[in-house]
mmCIF file of C-alpha atoms and ligand atoms in Angstrom:
data_model
loop_
_atom_site.group_PDB
_atom_site.id
_atom_site.type_symbol
_atom_site.label_atom_id
_atom_site.label_comp_id
_atom_site.label_asym_id
_atom_site.label_seq_id
_atom_site.Cartn_x
_atom_site.Cartn_y
_atom_site.Cartn_z
ATOM 1 C CA MET C 1 -0.574 3.876 6.150
ATOM 2 C CA LEU C 2 0.577 1.305 3.555
ATOM 3 C CA ARG C 3 0.093 -2.289 4.083
ATOM 4 C CA PRO C 4 3.405 -3.947 4.611
ATOM 5 C CA LEU C 5 4.727 -6.264 1.861
ATOM 6 C CA ILE C 6 7.508 -8.924 2.194
ATOM 7 C CA MET C 7 8.753 -10.609 -0.772
ATOM 8 C CA GLY C 8 10.961 -13.701 -0.865
ATOM 9 C CA ASN C 9 13.524 -13.736 -3.839
ATOM 10 C CA TRP C 10 14.649 -17.097 -4.086
ATOM 11 C CA LYS C 11 17.004 -16.624 -6.936
ATOM 12 C CA MET C 12 18.140 -19.457 -8.615
ATOM 13 C CA ASN C 13 17.273 -21.979 -5.818
ATOM 14 C CA GLY C 14 14.901 -24.564 -5.321
ATOM 15 C CA THR C 15 13.752 -27.885 -6.693
ATOM 16 C CA LEU C 16 10.060 -28.931 -7.117
ATOM 17 C CA ALA C 17 10.226 -31.007 -4.157
ATOM 18 C CA GLU C 18 11.891 -28.257 -2.002
ATOM 19 C CA GLY C 19 9.300 -25.717 -3.451
ATOM 20 C CA ARG C 20 6.562 -27.898 -2.519
ATOM 21 C CA ALA C 21 7.930 -28.702 1.062
ATOM 22 C CA PHE C 22 8.664 -25.002 1.723
ATOM 23 C CA VAL C 23 5.059 -23.604 0.684
ATOM 24 C CA ARG C 24 3.487 -26.493 2.906
ATOM 25 C CA GLN C 25 5.510 -25.410 6.086
ATOM 26 C CA LEU C 26 4.962 -21.764 5.305
ATOM 27 C CA CYS C 27 1.224 -22.005 5.091
ATOM 28 C CA THR C 28 1.027 -23.795 8.484
ATOM 29 C CA LEU C 29 3.449 -21.231 10.058
ATOM 30 C CA LEU C 30 1.421 -18.360 8.660
ATOM 31 C CA GLU C 31 -1.966 -19.551 9.528
ATOM 32 C CA GLY C 32 -4.164 -16.757 10.724
ATOM 33 C CA SER C 33 -1.804 -14.125 9.321
ATOM 34 C CA SER C 34 -3.749 -11.132 7.882
ATOM 35 C CA ASN C 35 -2.346 -7.725 7.783
ATOM 36 C CA VAL C 36 0.975 -8.119 5.729
ATOM 37 C CA ASP C 37 1.078 -9.047 1.962
ATOM 38 C CA VAL C 38 3.676 -11.924 1.448
ATOM 39 C CA CYS C 39 5.081 -12.641 -2.059
ATOM 40 C CA LEU C 40 7.173 -15.543 -3.156
ATOM 41 C CA CYS C 41 9.386 -14.988 -6.131
ATOM 42 C CA PRO C 42 10.735 -18.590 -7.143
ATOM 43 C CA PRO C 43 12.594 -19.311 -10.155
ATOM 44 C CA PHE C 44 10.459 -19.470 -13.636
ATOM 45 C CA THR C 45 10.551 -23.291 -13.437
ATOM 46 C CA LEU C 46 8.788 -23.337 -9.960
ATOM 47 C CA LEU C 47 5.989 -20.816 -10.852
ATOM 48 C CA GLN C 48 3.376 -23.129 -11.859
ATOM 49 C CA GLU C 49 4.064 -25.625 -8.929
ATOM 50 C CA ILE C 50 4.002 -22.728 -6.336
ATOM 51 C CA ARG C 51 1.029 -21.123 -7.821
ATOM 52 C CA ASP C 52 -0.769 -24.538 -7.216
ATOM 53 C CA GLN C 53 0.543 -24.980 -3.858
ATOM 54 C CA ILE C 54 -0.254 -21.385 -2.698
ATOM 55 C CA GLY C 55 -3.868 -21.989 -4.127
ATOM 56 C CA LEU C 56 -6.449 -20.225 -2.094
ATOM 57 C CA THR C 57 -3.946 -18.894 0.564
ATOM 58 C CA ALA C 58 -3.452 -15.024 0.509
ATOM 59 C CA ILE C 59 0.312 -15.666 -0.691
ATOM 60 C CA PHE C 60 1.277 -13.710 -3.859
ATOM 61 C CA LEU C 61 3.454 -15.166 -6.583
ATOM 62 C CA GLY C 62 5.930 -13.065 -8.343
ATOM 63 C CA ALA C 63 8.613 -13.495 -10.964
ATOM 64 C CA GLN C 64 12.309 -12.531 -10.917
ATOM 65 C CA ASN C 65 12.639 -10.987 -14.347
ATOM 66 C CA VAL C 66 10.701 -10.788 -17.650
ATOM 67 C CA HIS C 67 11.179 -9.633 -21.008
ATOM 68 C CA HIS C 68 9.437 -6.387 -22.361
ATOM 69 C CA ALA C 69 8.001 -7.756 -25.515
ATOM 70 C CA ASP C 70 4.647 -9.862 -25.598
ATOM 71 C CA LYS C 71 6.161 -12.775 -27.686
ATOM 72 C CA GLY C 72 8.489 -13.344 -30.382
ATOM 73 C CA ALA C 73 12.070 -14.445 -31.305
ATOM 74 C CA PHE C 74 13.780 -13.850 -27.870
ATOM 75 C CA THR C 75 15.085 -17.238 -27.146
ATOM 76 C CA GLY C 76 15.433 -18.112 -23.592
ATOM 77 C CA GLU C 77 13.106 -15.240 -22.321
ATOM 78 C CA VAL C 78 9.777 -15.284 -20.707
ATOM 79 C CA SER C 79 6.960 -12.616 -21.527
ATOM 80 C CA ILE C 80 4.592 -10.687 -19.298
ATOM 81 C CA PRO C 81 1.505 -12.573 -20.744
ATOM 82 C CA MET C 82 3.196 -15.871 -19.696
ATOM 83 C CA LEU C 83 3.592 -14.679 -16.122
ATOM 84 C CA GLN C 84 -0.024 -13.354 -16.135
ATOM 85 C CA GLU C 85 -1.215 -16.998 -17.057
ATOM 86 C CA LEU C 86 0.490 -18.234 -14.103
ATOM 87 C CA ASP C 87 -1.254 -15.556 -11.913
ATOM 88 C CA CYS C 88 1.961 -13.471 -11.139
ATOM 89 C CA THR C 89 1.053 -10.474 -9.476
ATOM 90 C CA TYR C 90 4.683 -9.145 -8.975
ATOM 91 C CA VAL C 91 7.584 -9.165 -11.205
ATOM 92 C CA ILE C 92 11.166 -7.968 -9.720
ATOM 93 C CA LEU C 93 12.986 -5.711 -12.197
ATOM 94 C CA GLY C 94 16.434 -4.379 -12.318
ATOM 95 C CA HIS C 95 18.025 -6.617 -9.465
ATOM 96 C CA SER C 96 21.505 -5.585 -9.171
ATOM 97 C CA GLU C 97 22.474 -9.145 -10.031
ATOM 98 C CA ARG C 98 20.972 -8.869 -13.506
ATOM 99 C CA ARG C 99 22.450 -5.365 -13.940
ATOM 100 C CA SER C 100 25.833 -6.722 -13.204
ATOM 101 C CA TYR C 101 25.891 -10.356 -14.547
ATOM 102 C CA VAL C 102 23.352 -9.714 -17.606
ATOM 103 C CA GLY C 103 24.144 -6.112 -18.185
ATOM 104 C CA GLU C 104 20.686 -4.850 -17.937
ATOM 105 C CA THR C 105 20.483 -0.997 -18.165
ATOM 106 C CA ASP C 106 18.009 1.486 -16.733
ATOM 107 C CA ALA C 107 16.675 1.905 -20.390
ATOM 108 C CA MET C 108 15.939 -1.732 -20.627
ATOM 109 C CA ILE C 109 14.456 -1.805 -17.106
ATOM 110 C CA ALA C 110 12.329 1.132 -18.094
ATOM 111 C CA ARG C 111 10.872 -0.606 -20.991
ATOM 112 C CA LYS C 112 10.197 -3.605 -18.702
ATOM 113 C CA ILE C 113 8.339 -1.588 -16.249
ATOM 114 C CA LEU C 114 6.087 -0.020 -18.959
ATOM 115 C CA ALA C 115 5.301 -3.229 -20.283
ATOM 116 C CA ALA C 116 4.553 -4.889 -16.876
ATOM 117 C CA GLN C 117 2.312 -1.840 -15.925
ATOM 118 C CA SER C 118 0.413 -2.046 -19.261
ATOM 119 C CA TRP C 119 -0.440 -5.779 -18.406
ATOM 120 C CA GLY C 120 -1.323 -4.885 -14.865
ATOM 121 C CA ILE C 121 1.666 -6.858 -13.380
ATOM 122 C CA THR C 122 3.292 -4.826 -10.419
ATOM 123 C CA PRO C 123 6.937 -4.099 -11.134
ATOM 124 C CA VAL C 124 9.301 -4.241 -8.258
ATOM 125 C CA LEU C 125 12.054 -1.955 -9.404
ATOM 126 C CA CYS C 126 15.290 -2.516 -7.420
ATOM 127 C CA VAL C 127 17.649 0.306 -7.174
ATOM 128 C CA GLY C 128 21.009 0.437 -5.299
ATOM 129 C CA GLU C 129 24.427 1.880 -5.217
ATOM 130 C CA SER C 130 27.741 0.006 -4.932
ATOM 131 C CA LEU C 131 30.290 0.552 -2.016
ATOM 132 C CA GLU C 132 32.546 2.594 -4.210
ATOM 133 C CA VAL C 133 29.532 4.849 -5.349
ATOM 134 C CA ARG C 134 28.679 5.364 -1.578
ATOM 135 C CA ASP C 135 32.236 5.998 -0.540
ATOM 136 C CA ASN C 136 32.468 8.770 -3.065
ATOM 137 C CA GLY C 137 29.364 10.406 -1.675
ATOM 138 C CA GLU C 138 27.443 9.646 -4.829
ATOM 139 C CA GLY C 139 25.094 7.112 -3.284
ATOM 140 C CA GLU C 140 21.887 9.224 -3.158
ATOM 141 C CA ARG C 141 22.491 11.029 -6.619
ATOM 142 C CA HIS C 142 22.984 7.356 -8.047
ATOM 143 C CA VAL C 143 20.038 5.667 -6.654
ATOM 144 C CA LEU C 144 17.753 8.665 -7.489
ATOM 145 C CA ALA C 145 18.904 8.674 -11.001
ATOM 146 C CA GLN C 146 17.982 4.995 -11.331
ATOM 147 C CA VAL C 147 14.630 5.834 -10.041
ATOM 148 C CA ARG C 148 14.152 8.501 -12.684
ATOM 149 C CA ASN C 149 15.522 6.514 -15.364
ATOM 150 C CA CYS C 150 13.770 3.371 -14.861
ATOM 151 C CA LEU C 151 10.467 5.080 -14.218
ATOM 152 C CA ASP C 152 10.686 7.190 -17.563
ATOM 153 C CA GLY C 153 7.120 7.285 -18.998
ATOM 154 C CA ALA C 154 5.794 4.981 -16.006
ATOM 155 C CA GLN C 155 2.967 5.550 -13.688
ATOM 156 C CA ALA C 156 2.970 5.434 -9.807
ATOM 157 C CA GLU C 157 0.547 2.649 -9.778
ATOM 158 C CA PRO C 158 0.984 -0.274 -9.856
ATOM 159 C CA LEU C 159 4.612 -0.031 -8.635
ATOM 160 C CA VAL C 160 6.774 -0.967 -5.634
ATOM 161 C CA ILE C 161 10.363 0.218 -5.264
ATOM 162 C CA ALA C 162 13.106 -1.972 -3.474
ATOM 163 C CA TYR C 163 16.431 -0.130 -2.189
ATOM 164 C CA GLU C 164 18.901 -2.591 -2.159
ATOM 165 C CA PRO C 165 22.511 -1.390 -1.637
ATOM 166 C CA ILE C 166 24.575 -3.723 -3.757
ATOM 167 C CA TRP C 167 27.139 -4.015 -1.103
ATOM 168 C CA ALA C 168 24.302 -5.549 1.632
ATOM 169 C CA ILE C 169 23.092 -8.215 -1.068
ATOM 170 C CA GLY C 170 24.061 -11.767 0.090
ATOM 171 C CA THR C 171 26.970 -10.341 2.208
ATOM 172 C CA GLY C 172 25.553 -10.523 5.659
ATOM 173 C CA ARG C 173 26.454 -6.771 5.873
ATOM 174 C CA ALA C 174 23.102 -5.023 6.007
ATOM 175 C CA ALA C 175 22.751 -1.302 5.839
ATOM 176 C CA SER C 176 22.283 0.390 9.047
ATOM 177 C CA THR C 177 18.562 1.307 9.740
ATOM 178 C CA ALA C 178 19.821 5.226 9.497
ATOM 179 C CA GLN C 179 21.412 4.416 5.979
ATOM 180 C CA ALA C 180 18.299 2.634 4.907
ATOM 181 C CA ALA C 181 15.858 5.232 6.065
ATOM 182 C CA GLN C 182 17.780 7.961 4.611
ATOM 183 C CA MET C 183 17.843 6.622 1.185
ATOM 184 C CA LEU C 184 14.004 5.484 1.395
ATOM 185 C CA LYS C 185 13.161 8.978 2.397
ATOM 186 C CA ALA C 186 15.003 10.535 -0.447
ATOM 187 C CA ILE C 187 13.222 8.043 -2.791
ATOM 188 C CA ARG C 188 9.827 8.925 -1.320
ATOM 189 C CA GLU C 189 10.760 12.548 -1.897
ATOM 190 C CA ALA C 190 11.769 12.099 -5.387
ATOM 191 C CA LEU C 191 8.403 10.106 -6.140
ATOM 192 C CA VAL C 192 6.390 12.838 -4.659
ATOM 193 C CA SER C 193 7.869 15.326 -6.483
ATOM 194 C CA MET C 194 7.586 13.227 -9.819
ATOM 195 C CA TYR C 195 3.955 11.904 -9.178
ATOM 196 C CA LYS C 196 2.361 14.223 -6.353
ATOM 197 C CA ASP C 197 -0.146 12.420 -4.067
ATOM 198 C CA ALA C 198 0.298 9.143 -6.058
ATOM 199 C CA GLY C 199 4.024 9.113 -5.068
ATOM 200 C CA ALA C 200 2.998 8.632 -1.519
ATOM 201 C CA SER C 201 1.317 5.261 -2.210
ATOM 202 C CA VAL C 202 4.034 3.559 -3.811
ATOM 203 C CA ARG C 203 5.406 0.926 -1.310
ATOM 204 C CA LEU C 204 9.094 1.315 -0.533
ATOM 205 C CA LEU C 205 10.993 -1.933 0.421
ATOM 206 C CA TYR C 206 14.525 -2.492 2.011
ATOM 207 C CA GLY C 207 16.549 -5.445 0.738
ATOM 208 C CA GLY C 208 19.945 -6.437 1.743
ATOM 209 C CA SER C 209 20.935 -9.332 4.210
ATOM 210 C CA VAL C 210 17.428 -8.838 5.801
ATOM 211 C CA THR C 211 17.058 -11.663 8.544
ATOM 212 C CA ALA C 212 14.560 -12.546 11.241
ATOM 213 C CA ALA C 213 17.055 -10.863 13.775
ATOM 214 C CA ASN C 214 17.046 -7.254 12.155
ATOM 215 C CA ILE C 215 13.600 -6.873 10.038
ATOM 216 C CA SER C 216 12.056 -4.994 12.864
ATOM 217 C CA GLU C 217 14.616 -2.438 12.822
ATOM 218 C CA TYR C 218 14.016 -1.611 9.438
ATOM 219 C CA LEU C 219 10.179 -1.646 9.743
ATOM 220 C CA ALA C 220 10.251 0.497 12.615
ATOM 221 C CA SER C 221 11.372 3.372 10.526
ATOM 222 C CA GLU C 222 8.554 5.274 9.059
ATOM 223 C CA TYR C 223 10.130 5.134 5.596
ATOM 224 C CA ALA C 224 9.964 1.264 5.115
ATOM 225 C CA ASN C 225 6.959 -0.478 3.883
ATOM 226 C CA GLY C 226 8.285 -4.175 3.918
ATOM 227 C CA ALA C 227 11.371 -5.760 2.736
ATOM 228 C CA LEU C 228 12.955 -7.865 -0.225
ATOM 229 C CA VAL C 229 14.254 -10.882 1.245
ATOM 230 C CA GLY C 230 16.903 -13.102 -0.616
ATOM 231 C CA GLY C 231 18.958 -15.808 1.436
ATOM 232 C CA ALA C 232 16.483 -15.651 4.386
ATOM 233 C CA SER C 233 13.519 -16.361 2.283
ATOM 234 C CA LEU C 234 14.827 -20.033 1.537
ATOM 235 C CA GLN C 235 14.164 -21.304 5.086
ATOM 236 C CA ALA C 236 10.281 -21.372 5.866
ATOM 237 C CA GLU C 237 10.720 -20.764 9.667
ATOM 238 C CA GLU C 238 13.075 -17.608 9.313
ATOM 239 C CA PHE C 239 10.869 -16.334 6.609
ATOM 240 C CA ALA C 240 7.545 -16.814 8.500
ATOM 241 C CA SER C 241 9.371 -15.320 11.315
ATOM 242 C CA ILE C 242 10.055 -12.058 9.188
ATOM 243 C CA VAL C 243 6.380 -11.789 7.956
ATOM 244 C CA ARG C 244 5.119 -12.319 11.823
ATOM 245 C CA GLN C 245 7.323 -9.565 12.807
ATOM 246 C CA ALA C 246 6.019 -7.342 9.787
ATOM 247 C CA GLU C 247 2.406 -7.891 11.173
ATOM 248 C CA THR C 248 3.336 -6.082 14.403
ATOM 249 C CA VAL C 249 4.803 -3.048 13.145
ATOM 250 C CA PRO C 250 2.700 -0.156 11.600
ATOM 251 C CA CYS C 251 4.465 1.166 8.475
ATOM 252 C CA ILE C 252 3.449 4.661 7.706
ATOM 253 C CA THR C 253 4.682 6.899 4.990
ATOM 254 C CA LYS C 254 5.220 10.515 5.298
HETATM 255 C C1 LIG X 1 17.991 -9.989 -2.852
HETATM 256 O O1 LIG X 1 18.719 -10.674 -3.480
HETATM 257 O O2 LIG X 1 17.112 -9.261 -3.392
HETATM 258 C C2 LIG X 1 18.463 -9.803 -1.546
HETATM 259 C C3 LIG X 1 18.137 -8.818 -0.914
HETATM 260 O O3 LIG X 1 19.410 -10.726 -1.023
HETATM 261 P P1 LIG X 1 19.937 -11.076 0.462
HETATM 262 O O4 LIG X 1 18.753 -11.012 1.394
HETATM 263 O O5 LIG X 1 20.294 -12.599 0.494
HETATM 264 O O6 LIG X 1 21.107 -9.954 0.708
#
């Protein structure tokens, strides 16, 4: 039985004041919450502030991207030791927005995953197919190739994988529970074939237009161990409701 993980990806949203107010409200709403891991991934500029705000609560901090090198002449980039200094536990890697807007490739993501693991930061590898690929019947092959390519040389621990169909991200058109379960099952099977028993311990998240209204459907599937939430993570009440619902649904891997 894997502990559910609910991650909020704020993308390029949030001022210092908004971040502060959000965390204050979220902490009040989640008081007494215990059996779900919660992680906030604000923009780099808010990491320190949110770190200070979450203080001694059980909320984890994550970044939305990182460079693979420890330091050097990489203008505009942020390194893993820098994230570690800010107490980041997780880093989202390979988000489809970075793949499409910045041209990140599986090979680039693989280097980042190796680097994050070597520093003990948990990479959250995002994979997912476009609508065109899905409609061509190539969805599963495409996603499993991303998994294998991005995990080239990587270990099963620490690692989280988020299945995020591109057509469901920020569109309000969430994948059906059957579509999500089918892909998560295929990812789980690939992980078990790559890592044997250790592959069963990797938490698998669904992401793509998750809201307080649909989260329980995804978590009812035995293949989802949590969710990566974009838009719905920007409102404390909605995000807290997602976390509260995750508390009541046992997540079991098979
Ligand atoms: C995301 O950006 O990872 C995401 C899933 O966004 P949304 O929930 O807004 O679809």
